[in-house]
């Protein structure tokens, strides 16, 4: 055990992620979060100190729920096992969460991130740890924020090319790091910047492993009539086919979910969704895509879920105005003409 960080961690693909996280904790203690990246949730129990520490990853990709009932801490990454073992007094519905959910007109379900649909069940916030310490006959709970966007130092490069190079390098590292399927890899692919950027990076990496990238695209029914609107495309088939022509390593499949809708699939959705969901219509084609991905043995399915806040975030007029203000007229014209 070396908490100064001098102890080398020899990475081996055969070592489970949980073992790597535990070894990182032994090497760096609670500061192991400074050295790991990716989606994870972790619970460390110290029998001597009678303490339990719950961690979630930096952006909360891997959820972690917990409840303290009768001097016992229960935790899980989903609600089902908690609801199965907790006394009924601890599984009451949380009216504050429900009201906030209904008041928000967007699909966002977490107006109060620390709350859940169940009053006594809490979740560990992204970039946080929760320490539960048994002190005599009572339990002490301490929450700690180990990372947040507000703690990140702003990047200051001299040229736009340096920002561009770092962005491409980061995108490549993020995508290639999750290409860990033991069989095949899939992706929910649209013709937008987000998922297509992920696909273009992934397919090149998979080609080096002699593997294909299986893409799945939700499209309207054949009888659908596309109305011309340059800012809203319902059928993205043409755009996806263009991407596949440029990258032959992508094996596309187009999913129309014929005979299915949010009402016809309501019973099945209620069965596998753990709490109310606002975009049931999206769940229909997502469920269909995941079923087809399973048939093709895609153990990993990529997507551009957070793209609207990263790659494609922003308004084009703001970008053009910024370039004009900097006297970059050629760049402004190029961006406006795209």
mmCIF file of N, CA, C and O in Angstrom, residues 39 59-62 171 174-179 185-203 206 213-218 273 277 279 282-283 285-287 289-290 293 298-312:
data_model
loop_
_atom_site.group_PDB
_atom_site.id
_atom_site.type_symbol
_atom_site.label_atom_id
_atom_site.label_comp_id
_atom_site.label_asym_id
_atom_site.label_seq_id
_atom_site.Cartn_x
_atom_site.Cartn_y
_atom_site.Cartn_z
ATOM 1 N N UNK A 39 -16.819 5.799 -16.538
ATOM 2 C CA UNK A 39 -18.083 5.618 -15.820
ATOM 3 C C UNK A 39 -17.897 4.582 -14.720
ATOM 4 O O UNK A 39 -17.512 3.442 -14.992
ATOM 5 N N UNK A 59 -19.029 12.685 -13.864
ATOM 6 C CA UNK A 59 -20.232 13.259 -14.484
ATOM 7 C C UNK A 59 -21.490 12.452 -14.211
ATOM 8 O O UNK A 59 -22.531 12.701 -14.815
ATOM 9 N N UNK A 60 -21.417 11.489 -13.317
ATOM 10 C CA UNK A 60 -22.613 10.751 -12.914
ATOM 11 C C UNK A 60 -23.149 9.801 -13.960
ATOM 12 O O UNK A 60 -24.357 9.547 -14.016
ATOM 13 N N UNK A 61 -22.269 9.244 -14.796
ATOM 14 C CA UNK A 61 -22.726 8.279 -15.791
ATOM 15 C C UNK A 61 -23.223 6.994 -15.143
ATOM 16 O O UNK A 61 -24.107 6.340 -15.677
ATOM 17 N N UNK A 62 -22.639 6.664 -14.010
ATOM 18 C CA UNK A 62 -23.032 5.438 -13.307
ATOM 19 C C UNK A 62 -23.716 5.830 -12.011
ATOM 20 O O UNK A 62 -23.084 6.297 -11.070
ATOM 21 N N UNK A 171 -11.565 13.572 -28.041
ATOM 22 C CA UNK A 171 -12.648 12.777 -28.632
ATOM 23 C C UNK A 171 -12.167 11.370 -28.962
ATOM 24 O O UNK A 171 -12.855 10.382 -28.673
ATOM 25 N N UNK A 174 -11.710 9.334 -25.719
ATOM 26 C CA UNK A 174 -12.990 8.985 -25.083
ATOM 27 C C UNK A 174 -13.675 7.841 -25.820
ATOM 28 O O UNK A 174 -14.219 6.921 -25.199
ATOM 29 N N UNK A 175 -13.659 7.883 -27.144
ATOM 30 C CA UNK A 175 -14.351 6.861 -27.931
ATOM 31 C C UNK A 175 -13.604 5.533 -27.882
ATOM 32 O O UNK A 175 -14.191 4.486 -27.600
ATOM 33 N N UNK A 176 -12.305 5.572 -28.148
ATOM 34 C CA UNK A 176 -11.542 4.323 -28.206
ATOM 35 C C UNK A 176 -11.470 3.622 -26.848
ATOM 36 O O UNK A 176 -11.362 2.395 -26.782
ATOM 37 N N UNK A 177 -11.582 4.384 -25.768
ATOM 38 C CA UNK A 177 -11.482 3.776 -24.435
ATOM 39 C C UNK A 177 -12.681 2.897 -24.098
ATOM 40 O O UNK A 177 -12.593 2.058 -23.199
ATOM 41 N N UNK A 178 -13.811 3.087 -24.800
ATOM 42 C CA UNK A 178 -15.004 2.280 -24.492
ATOM 43 C C UNK A 178 -15.229 1.173 -25.519
ATOM 44 O O UNK A 178 -16.242 0.478 -25.462
ATOM 45 N N UNK A 179 -14.312 1.001 -26.458
ATOM 46 C CA UNK A 179 -14.429 -0.086 -27.439
ATOM 47 C C UNK A 179 -13.912 -1.372 -26.811
ATOM 48 O O UNK A 179 -12.859 -1.888 -27.164
ATOM 49 N N UNK A 185 -19.636 -4.306 -31.695
ATOM 50 C CA UNK A 185 -19.916 -2.957 -31.201
ATOM 51 C C UNK A 185 -20.961 -2.304 -32.095
ATOM 52 O O UNK A 185 -20.882 -2.389 -33.324
ATOM 53 N N UNK A 186 -21.939 -1.656 -31.472
ATOM 54 C CA UNK A 186 -22.985 -0.965 -32.223
ATOM 55 C C UNK A 186 -23.019 0.505 -31.870
ATOM 56 O O UNK A 186 -22.306 0.974 -30.974
ATOM 57 N N UNK A 187 -23.880 1.256 -32.575
ATOM 58 C CA UNK A 187 -24.051 2.679 -32.290
ATOM 59 C C UNK A 187 -25.427 3.125 -32.750
ATOM 60 O O UNK A 187 -25.931 2.662 -33.779
ATOM 61 N N UNK A 188 -26.084 3.976 -31.973
ATOM 62 C CA UNK A 188 -27.318 4.616 -32.414
ATOM 63 C C UNK A 188 -26.897 5.840 -33.220
ATOM 64 O O UNK A 188 -26.403 6.808 -32.660
ATOM 65 N N UNK A 189 -27.082 5.771 -34.533
ATOM 66 C CA UNK A 189 -26.492 6.745 -35.442
ATOM 67 C C UNK A 189 -27.545 7.619 -36.110
ATOM 68 O O UNK A 189 -28.500 7.116 -36.715
ATOM 69 N N UNK A 190 -27.380 8.932 -35.989
ATOM 70 C CA UNK A 190 -28.176 9.891 -36.746
ATOM 71 C C UNK A 190 -27.245 10.574 -37.740
ATOM 72 O O UNK A 190 -26.073 10.215 -37.845
ATOM 73 N N UNK A 191 -27.756 11.560 -38.462
ATOM 74 C CA UNK A 191 -26.886 12.285 -39.394
ATOM 75 C C UNK A 191 -26.360 13.571 -38.770
ATOM 76 O O UNK A 191 -25.777 14.404 -39.462
ATOM 77 N N UNK A 192 -26.560 13.743 -37.471
ATOM 78 C CA UNK A 192 -26.089 14.937 -36.778
ATOM 79 C C UNK A 192 -24.610 14.849 -36.441
ATOM 80 O O UNK A 192 -23.963 13.810 -36.620
ATOM 81 N N UNK A 193 -24.077 15.934 -35.901
ATOM 82 C CA UNK A 193 -22.651 15.999 -35.600
ATOM 83 C C UNK A 193 -22.239 15.062 -34.469
ATOM 84 O O UNK A 193 -21.115 14.559 -34.450
ATOM 85 N N UNK A 194 -23.144 14.838 -33.527
ATOM 86 C CA UNK A 194 -22.756 14.158 -32.290
ATOM 87 C C UNK A 194 -22.460 12.673 -32.499
ATOM 88 O O UNK A 194 -21.332 12.225 -32.364
ATOM 89 N N UNK A 195 -23.485 11.897 -32.823
ATOM 90 C CA UNK A 195 -23.277 10.460 -32.985
ATOM 91 C C UNK A 195 -22.410 10.151 -34.196
ATOM 92 O O UNK A 195 -21.658 9.178 -34.203
ATOM 93 N N UNK A 196 -22.486 10.976 -35.249
ATOM 94 C CA UNK A 196 -21.659 10.722 -36.432
ATOM 95 C C UNK A 196 -20.173 10.929 -36.118
ATOM 96 O O UNK A 196 -19.319 10.210 -36.641
ATOM 97 N N UNK A 197 -19.860 11.906 -35.264
ATOM 98 C CA UNK A 197 -18.461 12.101 -34.860
ATOM 99 C C UNK A 197 -17.940 10.878 -34.107
ATOM 100 O O UNK A 197 -16.818 10.410 -34.345
ATOM 101 N N UNK A 198 -18.770 10.361 -33.210
ATOM 102 C CA UNK A 198 -18.389 9.167 -32.455
ATOM 103 C C UNK A 198 -18.206 7.984 -33.399
ATOM 104 O O UNK A 198 -17.244 7.211 -33.291
ATOM 105 N N UNK A 199 -19.130 7.843 -34.365
ATOM 106 C CA UNK A 199 -19.070 6.721 -35.305
ATOM 107 C C UNK A 199 -17.803 6.759 -36.154
ATOM 108 O O UNK A 199 -17.147 5.730 -36.362
ATOM 109 N N UNK A 200 -17.448 7.939 -36.636
ATOM 110 C CA UNK A 200 -16.281 8.068 -37.515
ATOM 111 C C UNK A 200 -14.985 7.729 -36.786
ATOM 112 O O UNK A 200 -14.056 7.161 -37.372
ATOM 113 N N UNK A 201 -14.928 8.058 -35.507
ATOM 114 C CA UNK A 201 -13.747 7.709 -34.714
ATOM 115 C C UNK A 201 -13.735 6.210 -34.417
ATOM 116 O O UNK A 201 -12.711 5.535 -34.551
ATOM 117 N N UNK A 202 -14.906 5.687 -34.033
ATOM 118 C CA UNK A 202 -14.991 4.288 -33.627
ATOM 119 C C UNK A 202 -14.697 3.342 -34.788
ATOM 120 O O UNK A 202 -13.998 2.335 -34.617
ATOM 121 N N UNK A 203 -15.240 3.647 -35.962
ATOM 122 C CA UNK A 203 -15.084 2.723 -37.087
ATOM 123 C C UNK A 203 -13.621 2.603 -37.497
ATOM 124 O O UNK A 203 -13.157 1.518 -37.873
ATOM 125 N N UNK A 206 -11.983 0.333 -34.936
ATOM 126 C CA UNK A 206 -12.422 -1.053 -35.065
ATOM 127 C C UNK A 206 -11.840 -1.709 -36.310
ATOM 128 O O UNK A 206 -11.601 -2.928 -36.328
ATOM 129 N N UNK A 213 -18.489 -1.794 -37.391
ATOM 130 C CA UNK A 213 -19.326 -1.030 -36.482
ATOM 131 C C UNK A 213 -20.757 -1.140 -36.982
ATOM 132 O O UNK A 213 -21.066 -0.738 -38.109
ATOM 133 N N UNK A 214 -21.635 -1.700 -36.164
ATOM 134 C CA UNK A 214 -23.032 -1.888 -36.552
ATOM 135 C C UNK A 214 -23.848 -0.672 -36.100
ATOM 136 O O UNK A 214 -23.916 -0.381 -34.909
ATOM 137 N N UNK A 215 -24.440 0.031 -37.070
ATOM 138 C CA UNK A 215 -25.209 1.238 -36.729
ATOM 139 C C UNK A 215 -26.702 0.973 -36.851
ATOM 140 O O UNK A 215 -27.154 0.160 -37.670
ATOM 141 N N UNK A 216 -27.463 1.673 -36.008
ATOM 142 C CA UNK A 216 -28.915 1.546 -35.982
ATOM 143 C C UNK A 216 -29.510 2.948 -35.986
ATOM 144 O O UNK A 216 -29.163 3.776 -35.134
ATOM 145 N N UNK A 217 -30.406 3.210 -36.943
ATOM 146 C CA UNK A 217 -30.975 4.550 -37.112
ATOM 147 C C UNK A 217 -32.490 4.481 -37.100
ATOM 148 O O UNK A 217 -33.087 3.691 -37.849
ATOM 149 N N UNK A 218 -33.110 5.283 -36.261
ATOM 150 C CA UNK A 218 -34.569 5.354 -36.219
ATOM 151 C C UNK A 218 -35.066 6.193 -37.393
ATOM 152 O O UNK A 218 -34.628 7.329 -37.589
ATOM 153 N N UNK A 273 -39.141 0.424 -16.857
ATOM 154 C CA UNK A 273 -38.740 1.757 -16.401
ATOM 155 C C UNK A 273 -38.973 1.859 -14.903
ATOM 156 O O UNK A 273 -40.038 1.484 -14.413
ATOM 157 N N UNK A 277 -41.413 8.507 -16.906
ATOM 158 C CA UNK A 277 -40.517 8.982 -17.962
ATOM 159 C C UNK A 277 -41.298 9.893 -18.894
ATOM 160 O O UNK A 277 -42.444 9.622 -19.231
ATOM 161 N N UNK A 279 -40.353 11.023 -22.118
ATOM 162 C CA UNK A 279 -40.221 10.855 -23.567
ATOM 163 C C UNK A 279 -40.423 9.394 -23.945
ATOM 164 O O UNK A 279 -39.518 8.726 -24.441
ATOM 165 N N UNK A 282 -39.607 8.092 -27.490
ATOM 166 C CA UNK A 282 -38.222 7.740 -27.790
ATOM 167 C C UNK A 282 -37.867 6.352 -27.274
ATOM 168 O O UNK A 282 -37.025 5.660 -27.861
ATOM 169 N N UNK A 283 -38.495 5.951 -26.187
ATOM 170 C CA UNK A 283 -38.194 4.646 -25.611
ATOM 171 C C UNK A 283 -38.589 3.520 -26.552
ATOM 172 O O UNK A 283 -37.996 2.443 -26.532
ATOM 173 N N UNK A 285 -38.376 3.330 -29.984
ATOM 174 C CA UNK A 285 -37.340 2.990 -30.970
ATOM 175 C C UNK A 285 -36.014 2.623 -30.302
ATOM 176 O O UNK A 285 -35.247 1.831 -30.847
ATOM 177 N N UNK A 286 -35.759 3.183 -29.114
ATOM 178 C CA UNK A 286 -34.547 2.782 -28.397
ATOM 179 C C UNK A 286 -34.602 1.308 -28.002
ATOM 180 O O UNK A 286 -33.630 0.567 -28.167
ATOM 181 N N UNK A 287 -35.756 0.886 -27.507
ATOM 182 C CA UNK A 287 -35.918 -0.503 -27.117
ATOM 183 C C UNK A 287 -35.775 -1.426 -28.319
ATOM 184 O O UNK A 287 -35.125 -2.478 -28.243
ATOM 185 N N UNK A 289 -34.083 -0.805 -31.071
ATOM 186 C CA UNK A 289 -32.680 -0.799 -31.484
ATOM 187 C C UNK A 289 -31.842 -1.701 -30.592
ATOM 188 O O UNK A 289 -30.995 -2.468 -31.067
ATOM 189 N N UNK A 290 -32.061 -1.631 -29.278
ATOM 190 C CA UNK A 290 -31.280 -2.465 -28.367
ATOM 191 C C UNK A 290 -31.556 -3.958 -28.602
ATOM 192 O O UNK A 290 -30.656 -4.791 -28.468
ATOM 193 N N UNK A 293 -29.633 -4.815 -31.687
ATOM 194 C CA UNK A 293 -28.203 -4.826 -31.373
ATOM 195 C C UNK A 293 -27.831 -6.113 -30.650
ATOM 196 O O UNK A 293 -26.752 -6.685 -30.882
ATOM 197 N N UNK A 298 -24.008 -7.174 -30.155
ATOM 198 C CA UNK A 298 -23.348 -5.902 -29.816
ATOM 199 C C UNK A 298 -23.405 -5.712 -28.308
ATOM 200 O O UNK A 298 -24.423 -5.244 -27.771
ATOM 201 N N UNK A 299 -22.348 -6.072 -27.622
ATOM 202 C CA UNK A 299 -22.318 -5.927 -26.168
ATOM 203 C C UNK A 299 -22.107 -4.482 -25.743
ATOM 204 O O UNK A 299 -22.381 -4.118 -24.601
ATOM 205 N N UNK A 300 -21.582 -3.656 -26.643
ATOM 206 C CA UNK A 300 -21.403 -2.226 -26.398
ATOM 207 C C UNK A 300 -22.145 -1.464 -27.480
ATOM 208 O O UNK A 300 -21.964 -1.739 -28.668
ATOM 209 N N UNK A 301 -22.999 -0.518 -27.065
ATOM 210 C CA UNK A 301 -23.724 0.330 -28.012
ATOM 211 C C UNK A 301 -23.374 1.785 -27.716
ATOM 212 O O UNK A 301 -23.679 2.302 -26.641
ATOM 213 N N UNK A 302 -22.713 2.442 -28.647
ATOM 214 C CA UNK A 302 -22.304 3.832 -28.488
ATOM 215 C C UNK A 302 -23.451 4.769 -28.848
ATOM 216 O O UNK A 302 -24.420 4.371 -29.500
ATOM 217 N N UNK A 303 -23.313 6.030 -28.455
ATOM 218 C CA UNK A 303 -24.317 7.038 -28.817
ATOM 219 C C UNK A 303 -23.732 8.420 -28.590
ATOM 220 O O UNK A 303 -22.649 8.570 -28.024
ATOM 221 N N UNK A 304 -24.441 9.436 -29.042
ATOM 222 C CA UNK A 304 -24.003 10.819 -28.853
ATOM 223 C C UNK A 304 -24.892 11.537 -27.869
ATOM 224 O O UNK A 304 -25.303 12.671 -28.101
ATOM 225 N N UNK A 305 -25.167 10.872 -26.749
ATOM 226 C CA UNK A 305 -26.189 11.333 -25.807
ATOM 227 C C UNK A 305 -25.974 12.751 -25.310
ATOM 228 O O UNK A 305 -26.905 13.541 -25.251
ATOM 229 N N UNK A 306 -24.736 13.107 -24.950
ATOM 230 C CA UNK A 306 -24.472 14.424 -24.380
ATOM 231 C C UNK A 306 -23.962 15.411 -25.428
ATOM 232 O O UNK A 306 -23.431 16.452 -25.096
ATOM 233 N N UNK A 307 -24.144 15.058 -26.691
ATOM 234 C CA UNK A 307 -23.625 15.912 -27.751
ATOM 235 C C UNK A 307 -24.223 17.302 -27.785
ATOM 236 O O UNK A 307 -23.552 18.275 -28.135
ATOM 237 N N UNK A 308 -25.502 17.414 -27.444
ATOM 238 C CA UNK A 308 -26.150 18.729 -27.497
ATOM 239 C C UNK A 308 -25.528 19.724 -26.525
ATOM 240 O O UNK A 308 -25.766 20.921 -26.621
ATOM 241 N N UNK A 309 -24.738 19.220 -25.608
ATOM 242 C CA UNK A 309 -24.061 20.116 -24.662
ATOM 243 C C UNK A 309 -22.561 20.147 -24.906
ATOM 244 O O UNK A 309 -21.827 20.747 -24.144
ATOM 245 N N UNK A 310 -22.107 19.466 -25.994
ATOM 246 C CA UNK A 310 -20.657 19.430 -26.265
ATOM 247 C C UNK A 310 -20.382 19.752 -27.719
ATOM 248 O O UNK A 310 -20.200 20.897 -28.098
ATOM 249 N N UNK A 311 -20.379 18.743 -28.578
ATOM 250 C CA UNK A 311 -19.949 18.922 -29.968
ATOM 251 C C UNK A 311 -20.836 19.907 -30.722
ATOM 252 O O UNK A 311 -20.344 20.826 -31.377
ATOM 253 N N UNK A 312 -22.139 19.728 -30.651
ATOM 254 C CA UNK A 312 -23.029 20.574 -31.448
ATOM 255 C C UNK A 312 -23.661 21.701 -30.637
ATOM 256 O O UNK A 312 -24.653 22.295 -31.061
#
